[in-house]
mmCIF file of C-alpha atoms and ligand atoms in Angstrom:
data_model
loop_
_atom_site.group_PDB
_atom_site.id
_atom_site.type_symbol
_atom_site.label_atom_id
_atom_site.label_comp_id
_atom_site.label_asym_id
_atom_site.label_seq_id
_atom_site.Cartn_x
_atom_site.Cartn_y
_atom_site.Cartn_z
ATOM 1 C CA MET A 1 13.662 -7.592 -35.699
ATOM 2 C CA PRO A 2 10.369 -8.778 -34.199
ATOM 3 C CA PRO A 3 7.292 -6.971 -35.517
ATOM 4 C CA GLN A 4 6.299 -3.906 -33.523
ATOM 5 C CA ILE A 5 3.293 -4.856 -31.413
ATOM 6 C CA PRO A 6 1.217 -1.850 -30.387
ATOM 7 C CA GLY A 7 0.449 -2.217 -26.733
ATOM 8 C CA LEU A 8 0.275 -0.835 -23.290
ATOM 9 C CA ASP A 9 2.891 1.908 -23.308
ATOM 10 C CA ILE A 10 3.069 2.750 -19.602
ATOM 11 C CA PRO A 11 6.488 2.224 -17.993
ATOM 12 C CA VAL A 12 6.343 -0.522 -15.375
ATOM 13 C CA VAL A 13 8.919 -0.263 -12.594
ATOM 14 C CA TRP A 14 9.920 -3.561 -11.065
ATOM 15 C CA SER A 15 12.458 -5.157 -8.725
ATOM 16 C CA GLU A 16 12.998 -8.906 -8.313
ATOM 17 C CA ASP A 17 13.686 -8.189 -4.642
ATOM 18 C CA CYS A 18 9.948 -7.649 -4.176
ATOM 19 C CA LEU A 19 9.620 -11.441 -4.382
ATOM 20 C CA ARG A 20 11.849 -11.984 -1.338
ATOM 21 C CA HIS A 21 9.119 -11.217 1.208
ATOM 22 C CA GLU A 22 7.397 -14.482 2.095
ATOM 23 C CA PRO A 23 5.100 -13.631 4.976
ATOM 24 C CA GLY A 24 4.387 -17.283 5.585
ATOM 25 C CA GLY A 25 0.723 -16.663 6.252
ATOM 26 C CA GLU A 26 -1.115 -14.441 8.675
ATOM 27 C CA VAL A 27 -2.516 -14.993 12.138
ATOM 28 C CA TRP A 28 -6.201 -14.107 11.906
ATOM 29 C CA LEU A 29 -8.373 -14.406 15.003
ATOM 30 C CA GLY A 30 -5.795 -16.617 16.664
ATOM 31 C CA VAL A 31 -5.298 -19.054 13.808
ATOM 32 C CA ARG A 32 -2.381 -19.006 11.371
ATOM 33 C CA GLU A 33 -3.816 -19.111 7.869
ATOM 34 C CA GLN A 34 -2.147 -19.288 4.488
ATOM 35 C CA GLY A 35 -2.635 -15.599 3.757
ATOM 36 C CA THR A 36 -3.256 -13.920 0.430
ATOM 37 C CA GLU A 37 -0.413 -11.365 0.111
ATOM 38 C CA VAL A 38 1.863 -13.859 -1.648
ATOM 39 C CA PRO A 39 4.815 -13.381 -4.052
ATOM 40 C CA GLU A 40 2.793 -14.978 -6.879
ATOM 41 C CA ARG A 41 0.692 -11.789 -6.968
ATOM 42 C CA ALA A 42 3.597 -9.876 -8.453
ATOM 43 C CA GLY A 43 4.356 -12.736 -10.823
ATOM 44 C CA VAL A 44 0.925 -12.752 -12.432
ATOM 45 C CA ILE A 45 0.865 -8.967 -12.772
ATOM 46 C CA LEU A 46 4.348 -8.912 -14.310
ATOM 47 C CA ALA A 47 3.396 -11.590 -16.822
ATOM 48 C CA ALA A 48 0.214 -9.728 -17.765
ATOM 49 C CA VAL A 49 1.796 -6.300 -18.292
ATOM 50 C CA ARG A 50 4.628 -7.881 -20.294
ATOM 51 C CA ALA A 51 2.132 -9.748 -22.465
ATOM 52 C CA ALA A 52 0.287 -6.462 -23.004
ATOM 53 C CA GLY A 53 3.506 -4.918 -24.337
ATOM 54 C CA ALA A 54 4.490 -2.628 -21.466
ATOM 55 C CA PRO A 55 8.162 -1.737 -21.052
ATOM 56 C CA VAL A 56 9.564 -3.028 -17.748
ATOM 57 C CA LEU A 57 12.269 -0.895 -16.092
ATOM 58 C CA PRO A 58 14.400 -1.747 -13.058
ATOM 59 C CA ALA A 59 13.810 0.117 -9.802
ATOM 60 C CA VAL A 60 16.637 2.534 -9.009
ATOM 61 C CA PRO A 61 17.984 2.393 -5.434
ATOM 62 C CA HIS A 62 17.259 5.589 -3.456
ATOM 63 C CA GLY A 63 18.558 6.851 -0.116
ATOM 64 C CA ASP A 64 16.351 7.227 2.952
ATOM 65 C CA GLU A 65 15.799 10.985 2.689
ATOM 66 C CA VAL A 66 12.252 10.929 1.315
ATOM 67 C CA LEU A 67 11.342 7.866 3.372
ATOM 68 C CA SER A 68 12.403 9.646 6.573
ATOM 69 C CA ALA A 69 10.044 12.499 5.711
ATOM 70 C CA VAL A 70 7.006 10.194 5.879
ATOM 71 C CA HIS A 71 8.057 7.673 8.569
ATOM 72 C CA ASP A 72 9.718 7.860 11.971
ATOM 73 C CA ASP A 73 13.293 6.647 11.821
ATOM 74 C CA ALA A 74 12.505 4.284 14.711
ATOM 75 C CA LEU A 75 10.012 2.377 12.517
ATOM 76 C CA ILE A 76 12.436 2.205 9.605
ATOM 77 C CA GLY A 77 15.211 0.995 11.908
ATOM 78 C CA HIS A 78 12.958 -1.604 13.505
ATOM 79 C CA LEU A 79 11.962 -3.057 10.139
ATOM 80 C CA ARG A 80 15.583 -3.040 8.970
ATOM 81 C CA THR A 81 16.903 -4.987 11.958
ATOM 82 C CA VAL A 82 14.137 -6.996 13.608
ATOM 83 C CA TRP A 83 14.543 -10.201 11.586
ATOM 84 C CA ALA A 84 18.292 -10.448 12.263
ATOM 85 C CA GLU A 85 17.630 -9.790 15.936
ATOM 86 C CA TRP A 86 14.865 -12.407 16.002
ATOM 87 C CA GLU A 87 17.227 -15.011 14.567
ATOM 88 C CA ALA A 88 20.213 -14.017 16.697
ATOM 89 C CA ARG A 89 18.193 -14.250 19.893
ATOM 90 C CA GLY A 90 17.028 -17.784 19.152
ATOM 91 C CA TYR A 91 13.325 -17.267 18.475
ATOM 92 C CA VAL A 92 13.661 -19.504 15.406
ATOM 93 C CA SER A 93 16.250 -22.056 16.541
ATOM 94 C CA GLU A 94 15.182 -22.419 20.177
ATOM 95 C CA HIS A 95 11.485 -21.598 20.088
ATOM 96 C CA GLY A 96 10.384 -22.664 16.604
ATOM 97 C CA ARG A 97 8.976 -19.238 15.736
ATOM 98 C CA ASP A 98 9.690 -18.931 12.011
ATOM 99 C CA ARG A 99 8.230 -15.434 11.577
ATOM 100 C CA VAL A 100 8.104 -12.260 13.661
ATOM 101 C CA VAL A 101 4.585 -11.850 15.120
ATOM 102 C CA PRO A 102 3.671 -9.542 18.035
ATOM 103 C CA TYR A 103 1.448 -10.530 20.923
ATOM 104 C CA VAL A 104 1.213 -7.520 23.286
ATOM 105 C CA PHE A 105 0.065 -4.131 22.027
ATOM 106 C CA PRO A 106 0.593 -0.929 24.051
ATOM 107 C CA THR A 107 -2.835 0.521 23.293
ATOM 108 C CA ALA A 108 -3.895 3.841 24.778
ATOM 109 C CA GLY A 109 -6.111 1.872 27.155
ATOM 110 C CA MET A 110 -3.308 -0.354 28.403
ATOM 111 C CA LEU A 111 -0.905 2.519 28.980
ATOM 112 C CA ALA A 112 -3.569 4.713 30.590
ATOM 113 C CA GLY A 113 -1.259 7.694 30.424
ATOM 114 C CA LEU A 114 2.058 5.934 31.046
ATOM 115 C CA PRO A 115 4.883 6.598 28.576
ATOM 116 C CA ALA A 116 5.352 4.025 25.811
ATOM 117 C CA ARG A 117 8.595 2.310 26.775
ATOM 118 C CA SER A 118 10.852 0.328 24.487
ATOM 119 C CA PRO A 119 11.236 -3.086 26.164
ATOM 120 C CA ALA A 120 14.561 -4.875 25.792
ATOM 121 C CA ALA A 121 12.914 -8.229 25.017
ATOM 122 C CA THR A 122 12.333 -8.453 21.274
ATOM 123 C CA HIS A 123 8.974 -10.199 21.684
ATOM 124 C CA GLY A 124 7.847 -7.491 24.079
ATOM 125 C CA ARG A 125 8.832 -4.631 21.795
ATOM 126 C CA LEU A 126 7.067 -5.730 18.597
ATOM 127 C CA GLY A 127 3.704 -4.240 19.514
ATOM 128 C CA LEU A 128 5.294 -0.806 19.682
ATOM 129 C CA TYR A 129 5.426 -0.772 15.875
ATOM 130 C CA CYS A 130 3.035 -3.452 14.624
ATOM 131 C CA TYR A 131 -0.693 -3.067 15.229
ATOM 132 C CA ASP A 132 -2.048 -6.451 14.124
ATOM 133 C CA THR A 133 -1.164 -10.144 13.941
ATOM 134 C CA MET A 134 -1.483 -10.445 10.149
ATOM 135 C CA THR A 135 1.694 -8.716 9.068
ATOM 136 C CA LEU A 136 4.528 -11.193 9.527
ATOM 137 C CA ILE A 137 8.245 -10.641 8.977
ATOM 138 C CA GLY A 138 10.662 -13.305 7.697
ATOM 139 C CA PRO A 139 14.155 -13.675 6.217
ATOM 140 C CA GLY A 140 13.813 -11.626 3.004
ATOM 141 C CA SER A 141 11.119 -9.247 4.163
ATOM 142 C CA TRP A 142 13.284 -6.161 4.663
ATOM 143 C CA GLU A 143 14.880 -6.417 1.212
ATOM 144 C CA ALA A 144 11.429 -6.573 -0.390
ATOM 145 C CA ILE A 145 9.998 -3.805 1.807
ATOM 146 C CA ARG A 146 12.836 -1.463 0.826
ATOM 147 C CA ALA A 147 12.746 -2.518 -2.830
ATOM 148 C CA ALA A 148 9.029 -1.690 -2.925
ATOM 149 C CA VAL A 149 9.828 1.854 -1.772
ATOM 150 C CA ASP A 150 12.533 2.164 -4.456
ATOM 151 C CA THR A 151 10.028 0.984 -7.043
ATOM 152 C CA ALA A 152 7.567 3.708 -6.016
ATOM 153 C CA LEU A 153 10.284 6.377 -5.887
ATOM 154 C CA THR A 154 11.480 5.393 -9.363
ATOM 155 C CA ALA A 155 7.932 5.717 -10.723
ATOM 156 C CA ALA A 156 7.701 9.151 -9.077
ATOM 157 C CA ASP A 157 11.020 10.139 -10.698
ATOM 158 C CA LEU A 158 9.669 9.198 -14.127
ATOM 159 C CA VAL A 159 6.579 11.345 -13.588
ATOM 160 C CA ALA A 160 8.674 14.227 -12.237
ATOM 161 C CA ALA A 161 10.797 13.972 -15.386
ATOM 162 C CA GLY A 162 7.743 14.402 -17.606
ATOM 163 C CA ALA A 163 6.170 10.971 -18.122
ATOM 164 C CA ALA A 164 2.363 11.127 -18.333
ATOM 165 C CA ALA A 165 2.165 7.995 -16.187
ATOM 166 C CA ALA A 166 4.332 5.344 -14.561
ATOM 167 C CA TYR A 167 3.373 2.212 -12.637
ATOM 168 C CA ALA A 168 5.265 0.772 -9.658
ATOM 169 C CA LEU A 169 4.678 -2.980 -9.508
ATOM 170 C CA CYS A 170 5.572 -3.296 -5.853
ATOM 171 C CA ARG A 171 4.957 -5.626 -2.981
ATOM 172 C CA PRO A 172 4.543 -5.721 -0.077
ATOM 173 C CA PRO A 173 1.844 -3.046 -0.371
ATOM 174 C CA GLY A 174 2.011 0.118 1.718
ATOM 175 C CA HIS A 175 -1.159 2.105 2.352
ATOM 176 C CA HIS A 176 -1.866 0.680 5.824
ATOM 177 C CA ALA A 177 1.590 1.747 7.092
ATOM 178 C CA GLY A 178 1.492 4.995 9.060
ATOM 179 C CA PRO A 179 4.160 7.388 10.340
ATOM 180 C CA ALA A 180 5.299 5.008 13.087
ATOM 181 C CA ALA A 181 3.218 1.853 12.712
ATOM 182 C CA TYR A 182 2.813 -1.081 10.330
ATOM 183 C CA GLY A 183 0.000 -3.573 9.731
ATOM 184 C CA GLY A 184 -2.504 -4.814 7.156
ATOM 185 C CA SER A 185 0.215 -6.613 5.156
ATOM 186 C CA CYS A 186 1.974 -3.227 4.769
ATOM 187 C CA TYR A 187 5.322 -2.147 6.279
ATOM 188 C CA LEU A 188 6.471 1.098 4.639
ATOM 189 C CA ASN A 189 4.114 3.382 2.737
ATOM 190 C CA ASN A 190 5.169 3.256 -0.912
ATOM 191 C CA ALA A 191 2.473 5.670 -2.131
ATOM 192 C CA ALA A 192 3.249 8.213 0.602
ATOM 193 C CA ALA A 193 6.923 8.079 -0.373
ATOM 194 C CA ALA A 194 5.989 8.698 -4.024
ATOM 195 C CA ALA A 195 3.795 11.667 -3.044
ATOM 196 C CA GLN A 196 6.544 13.142 -0.887
ATOM 197 C CA ALA A 197 9.067 12.691 -3.707
ATOM 198 C CA LEU A 198 6.781 14.531 -6.120
ATOM 199 C CA ARG A 199 6.460 17.392 -3.633
ATOM 200 C CA ARG A 200 10.260 17.581 -3.389
ATOM 201 C CA ALA A 201 10.519 17.537 -7.171
ATOM 202 C CA GLY A 202 8.442 20.717 -7.296
ATOM 203 C CA ALA A 203 4.787 19.685 -7.520
ATOM 204 C CA GLU A 204 3.042 22.181 -5.226
ATOM 205 C CA ARG A 205 -0.213 20.275 -4.940
ATOM 206 C CA VAL A 206 -0.163 16.503 -4.895
ATOM 207 C CA ALA A 207 -3.309 14.375 -4.713
ATOM 208 C CA ILE A 208 -3.399 10.738 -3.656
ATOM 209 C CA ILE A 209 -6.471 8.822 -4.761
ATOM 210 C CA ASP A 210 -6.757 5.388 -3.184
ATOM 211 C CA ILE A 211 -8.965 2.895 -5.007
ATOM 212 C CA ASP A 212 -7.900 -0.164 -3.024
ATOM 213 C CA ALA A 213 -10.902 -1.910 -1.462
ATOM 214 C CA HIS A 214 -9.645 -1.033 2.025
ATOM 215 C CA HIS A 215 -9.148 2.366 3.589
ATOM 216 C CA GLY A 216 -5.514 3.498 3.496
ATOM 217 C CA ASN A 217 -5.347 4.422 7.152
ATOM 218 C CA GLY A 218 -1.558 4.745 7.005
ATOM 219 C CA THR A 219 -1.560 7.230 4.138
ATOM 220 C CA GLN A 220 -4.360 9.193 5.769
ATOM 221 C CA ALA A 221 -2.385 9.406 9.028
ATOM 222 C CA ILE A 222 0.819 10.533 7.296
ATOM 223 C CA PHE A 223 -0.837 13.488 5.563
ATOM 224 C CA TYR A 224 -3.737 14.196 7.946
ATOM 225 C CA ASP A 225 -2.538 17.640 9.032
ATOM 226 C CA ARG A 226 -1.057 18.713 5.698
ATOM 227 C CA ALA A 227 -2.738 20.867 3.051
ATOM 228 C CA ASP A 228 -0.196 20.161 0.304
ATOM 229 C CA VAL A 229 -1.086 16.486 -0.144
ATOM 230 C CA TYR A 230 -4.769 15.655 -0.585
ATOM 231 C CA TYR A 231 -5.854 12.114 0.315
ATOM 232 C CA GLY A 232 -9.112 10.690 -1.043
ATOM 233 C CA SER A 233 -10.214 7.086 -0.624
ATOM 234 C CA LEU A 234 -13.200 4.944 -1.525
ATOM 235 C CA HIS A 235 -13.407 1.634 0.277
ATOM 236 C CA VAL A 236 -15.691 -0.874 1.861
ATOM 237 C CA ASP A 237 -17.275 0.624 4.974
ATOM 238 C CA PRO A 238 -15.010 -0.191 7.923
ATOM 239 C CA GLY A 239 -18.036 0.059 10.180
ATOM 240 C CA ALA A 240 -19.667 -2.814 8.290
ATOM 241 C CA GLY A 241 -16.994 -5.223 9.548
ATOM 242 C CA TRP A 242 -13.978 -4.725 7.306
ATOM 243 C CA PHE A 243 -10.327 -3.974 7.888
ATOM 244 C CA PRO A 244 -9.012 -1.503 9.135
ATOM 245 C CA HIS A 245 -12.145 -1.216 11.340
ATOM 246 C CA TYR A 246 -10.981 1.889 13.262
ATOM 247 C CA ALA A 247 -10.366 4.373 10.423
ATOM 248 C CA GLY A 248 -11.889 5.281 7.086
ATOM 249 C CA TYR A 249 -15.113 6.922 8.253
ATOM 250 C CA ALA A 250 -16.699 9.808 6.371
ATOM 251 C CA GLY A 251 -16.224 12.282 9.212
ATOM 252 C CA GLU A 252 -12.421 12.117 8.996
ATOM 253 C CA ARG A 253 -11.660 15.288 7.038
ATOM 254 C CA GLY A 254 -8.120 16.207 8.123
ATOM 255 C CA SER A 255 -6.938 18.489 10.904
ATOM 256 C CA GLY A 256 -5.201 21.826 11.342
ATOM 257 C CA ALA A 257 -3.728 23.036 8.067
ATOM 258 C CA GLY A 258 -4.974 19.783 6.527
ATOM 259 C CA ASP A 259 -8.615 20.393 7.427
ATOM 260 C CA GLY A 260 -10.650 19.522 4.326
ATOM 261 C CA ALA A 261 -7.731 17.812 2.529
ATOM 262 C CA ASN A 262 -8.837 14.307 3.524
ATOM 263 C CA ARG A 263 -11.927 12.590 2.124
ATOM 264 C CA ASN A 264 -13.308 9.137 2.853
ATOM 265 C CA LEU A 265 -16.141 7.564 0.899
ATOM 266 C CA PRO A 266 -17.150 4.339 2.656
ATOM 267 C CA LEU A 267 -19.194 2.005 0.442
ATOM 268 C CA ALA A 268 -21.698 -0.654 1.398
ATOM 269 C CA PRO A 269 -20.621 -4.281 0.941
ATOM 270 C CA GLY A 270 -21.855 -5.454 -2.459
ATOM 271 C CA THR A 271 -21.281 -2.112 -4.210
ATOM 272 C CA GLY A 272 -20.578 -2.643 -7.929
ATOM 273 C CA ASP A 273 -19.372 -0.546 -10.856
ATOM 274 C CA ALA A 274 -22.059 2.153 -10.750
ATOM 275 C CA GLY A 275 -21.708 3.086 -7.093
ATOM 276 C CA TRP A 276 -17.947 2.611 -7.100
ATOM 277 C CA LEU A 277 -17.372 4.792 -10.186
ATOM 278 C CA ALA A 278 -19.665 7.494 -8.798
ATOM 279 C CA ALA A 279 -17.362 7.622 -5.768
ATOM 280 C CA VAL A 280 -14.281 7.755 -8.015
ATOM 281 C CA ASP A 281 -15.890 10.744 -9.746
ATOM 282 C CA VAL A 282 -16.445 12.540 -6.438
ATOM 283 C CA LEU A 283 -12.777 12.142 -5.491
ATOM 284 C CA CYS A 284 -11.525 13.169 -8.939
ATOM 285 C CA ALA A 285 -13.721 16.277 -8.925
ATOM 286 C CA GLU A 286 -12.633 17.260 -5.438
ATOM 287 C CA ALA A 287 -8.941 16.742 -6.226
ATOM 288 C CA ALA A 288 -9.273 18.699 -9.491
ATOM 289 C CA GLY A 289 -11.029 21.515 -7.653
ATOM 290 C CA ARG A 290 -8.086 21.855 -5.290
ATOM 291 C CA GLY A 291 -5.555 21.668 -8.129
ATOM 292 C CA VAL A 292 -3.391 18.667 -8.986
ATOM 293 C CA ASP A 293 0.181 19.218 -10.151
ATOM 294 C CA ALA A 294 0.872 15.508 -9.749
ATOM 295 C CA LEU A 295 -1.328 12.535 -8.878
ATOM 296 C CA VAL A 296 -0.506 9.353 -6.984
ATOM 297 C CA VAL A 297 -2.934 6.447 -7.274
ATOM 298 C CA SER A 298 -2.970 3.692 -4.693
ATOM 299 C CA LEU A 299 -3.934 0.971 -7.141
ATOM 300 C CA GLY A 300 -5.587 -1.878 -5.311
ATOM 301 C CA LEU A 301 -7.411 -4.440 -7.455
ATOM 302 C CA ASP A 302 -9.143 -6.021 -4.484
ATOM 303 C CA ALA A 303 -12.449 -4.230 -5.076
ATOM 304 C CA ALA A 304 -12.972 -6.774 -7.855
ATOM 305 C CA GLN A 305 -15.882 -9.163 -7.760
ATOM 306 C CA ALA A 306 -13.796 -12.325 -7.334
ATOM 307 C CA ASP A 307 -11.417 -10.966 -4.704
ATOM 308 C CA PRO A 308 -11.343 -12.985 -1.463
ATOM 309 C CA GLU A 309 -10.518 -9.966 0.742
ATOM 310 C CA SER A 310 -13.426 -7.629 0.022
ATOM 311 C CA PRO A 311 -17.151 -7.719 -0.697
ATOM 312 C CA LEU A 312 -17.106 -5.049 -3.424
ATOM 313 C CA ARG A 313 -18.114 -6.208 -6.904
ATOM 314 C CA VAL A 314 -16.202 -4.104 -9.407
ATOM 315 C CA THR A 315 -15.620 -5.541 -12.896
ATOM 316 C CA SER A 316 -12.658 -5.224 -15.205
ATOM 317 C CA ALA A 317 -14.664 -2.668 -17.226
ATOM 318 C CA GLY A 318 -15.126 -0.727 -14.010
ATOM 319 C CA TYR A 319 -11.377 -0.680 -13.409
ATOM 320 C CA ARG A 320 -10.774 0.488 -16.951
ATOM 321 C CA ALA A 321 -13.315 3.300 -16.528
ATOM 322 C CA ALA A 322 -11.701 4.362 -13.255
ATOM 323 C CA GLY A 323 -8.318 4.390 -14.994
ATOM 324 C CA GLU A 324 -9.655 6.751 -17.673
ATOM 325 C CA ARG A 325 -10.931 9.187 -15.056
ATOM 326 C CA LEU A 326 -7.635 9.112 -13.150
ATOM 327 C CA GLY A 327 -5.540 9.435 -16.306
ATOM 328 C CA ARG A 328 -7.388 12.650 -17.196
ATOM 329 C CA LEU A 329 -6.442 14.286 -13.883
ATOM 330 C CA GLY A 330 -2.799 14.815 -14.646
ATOM 331 C CA PRO A 331 0.591 13.165 -14.575
ATOM 332 C CA VAL A 332 0.212 10.080 -12.439
ATOM 333 C CA ALA A 333 2.360 7.621 -10.506
ATOM 334 C CA LEU A 334 0.379 4.435 -9.890
ATOM 335 C CA ILE A 335 1.490 2.380 -6.917
ATOM 336 C CA GLN A 336 0.424 -1.243 -6.525
ATOM 337 C CA GLU A 337 -1.519 -1.976 -3.325
ATOM 338 C CA GLY A 338 -3.850 -4.957 -2.768
ATOM 339 C CA GLY A 339 -5.502 -7.427 -5.153
ATOM 340 C CA TYR A 340 -5.558 -11.113 -4.267
ATOM 341 C CA ASP A 341 -7.516 -13.123 -6.819
ATOM 342 C CA LEU A 342 -4.614 -14.619 -8.757
ATOM 343 C CA PRO A 343 -6.607 -15.767 -11.828
ATOM 344 C CA SER A 344 -8.053 -12.289 -12.518
ATOM 345 C CA LEU A 345 -5.385 -10.010 -11.017
ATOM 346 C CA GLY A 346 -3.250 -9.584 -14.148
ATOM 347 C CA GLY A 347 -6.198 -8.739 -16.383
ATOM 348 C CA LEU A 348 -7.610 -6.265 -13.874
ATOM 349 C CA THR A 349 -4.262 -4.472 -13.637
ATOM 350 C CA VAL A 350 -3.904 -4.232 -17.418
ATOM 351 C CA ALA A 351 -7.479 -2.941 -17.684
ATOM 352 C CA ALA A 352 -6.817 -0.193 -15.142
ATOM 353 C CA LEU A 353 -3.500 0.818 -16.734
ATOM 354 C CA ALA A 354 -4.964 0.814 -20.248
ATOM 355 C CA GLY A 355 -7.713 3.105 -18.969
ATOM 356 C CA VAL A 356 -5.119 5.451 -17.457
ATOM 357 C CA MET A 357 -3.240 5.697 -20.762
ATOM 358 C CA ALA A 358 -6.464 6.305 -22.701
ATOM 359 C CA GLY A 359 -7.487 9.038 -20.252
ATOM 360 C CA ALA A 360 -4.038 10.639 -20.299
ATOM 361 C CA ALA A 361 -4.094 10.770 -24.125
ATOM 362 C CA GLU A 362 -7.352 12.761 -24.246
HETATM 363 C C1 SP5 B 401 -3.127 -3.799 1.115
HETATM 364 C C2 SP5 B 401 -4.338 -4.549 1.505
HETATM 365 O O1 SP5 B 401 -5.214 -4.791 0.697
HETATM 366 N N1 SP5 B 401 -4.395 -4.979 2.756
HETATM 367 C C3 SP5 B 401 -5.522 -5.710 3.143
HETATM 368 C C4 SP5 B 401 -5.413 -6.072 4.549
HETATM 369 C C5 SP5 B 401 -6.700 -6.686 4.993
HETATM 370 N N2 SP5 B 401 -6.483 -8.007 5.389
HETATM 371 C C6 SP5 B 401 -7.562 -8.457 6.155
HETATM 372 C C7 SP5 B 401 -7.391 -9.895 6.358
HETATM 373 C C8 SP5 B 401 -8.547 -10.454 7.141
HETATM 374 C C9 SP5 B 401 -8.447 -11.917 7.107
HETATM 375 N N3 SP5 B 401 -8.714 -12.439 5.807
HETATM 376 C C10 SP5 B 401 -9.683 -13.460 5.823
HETATM 377 C C11 SP5 B 401 -10.041 -13.851 4.450
HETATM 378 C C12 SP5 B 401 -11.206 -14.818 4.491
HETATM 379 N N4 SP5 B 401 -11.674 -15.079 3.172
HETATM 380 ZN ZN1 ZN B 402 -6.852 -3.766 0.166
#
């Protein structure tokens, strides 16, 4: 028997299928670049949590019931079939297009009141579901997209069954995917699925706190008119030039029954631990004030100093401190979102998860 090594005791849910999505870059401002949402991200996180002693559990396949409660079936069907259609219709073999990328978007301005049709041509229909040029689809994408959802749902199951915390190590990420639209390297909303699953399992009040560096416009949209799922996010100010540009402003507070159940805290580029943790505290206090039977954390590590995708400057100590605050709030399913600096990504994740376990033990 090997000696018992005391370590990180949070269950990590994982599926090898999450490696099958190879976006093959992203088209940014008209130029195809290498992209940063790469399979190696999951590899470095997996190695780090294993080295820290965390138990790694396989994702359990789930049906589409919960998924269909947070996304339109048309979006799910599109993602399930578009790659096979793309190949069958010769876009790869005849036209040399090795990934699915849209080029026409039926914006409100273009339609000017006309109904959004569903064009027969595959290349004409893509913009109906995809809102940017950075979120490519290739041969194994669907398997990874669906495995990521199963990973999140399995983490939610563990929390529903009484675990203090569980972590879904999923990719592609999900928080930019809305009810009927995908973008921002996200296809289906893993965190929203976890929140919905916790509601179904009996948690009356679910809070989602999103600490990814970017605003989770998809999660916000899914729950915007609901009072039962609070969404709070701190992120680099979209008005200062950062994705998703069109959402994430402080005035977006929810609508109808959901009025007041949405909170955005945009931060100035350059914000470090002090300002970032103060914002985490605001969200934790607001969520606690509303009551939290179960918590979902959209765990993005891209607010870190070295990350290439955001100008925030959070340290590993900052991530640990945030984890402690979140762990104190209640049983928590943590869902992997962004985080792109491969050399520091594993350590940042372990710091955040160790903080969660320390907070949960208090
Ligand atoms: C889940 C998540 O973190 N999605 C982030 C999507 C934002 N991607 C914006 C990409 C903009 C182009 N990147 C240029 C990097 C130059 N250093
Ligand atoms: Zn992000």
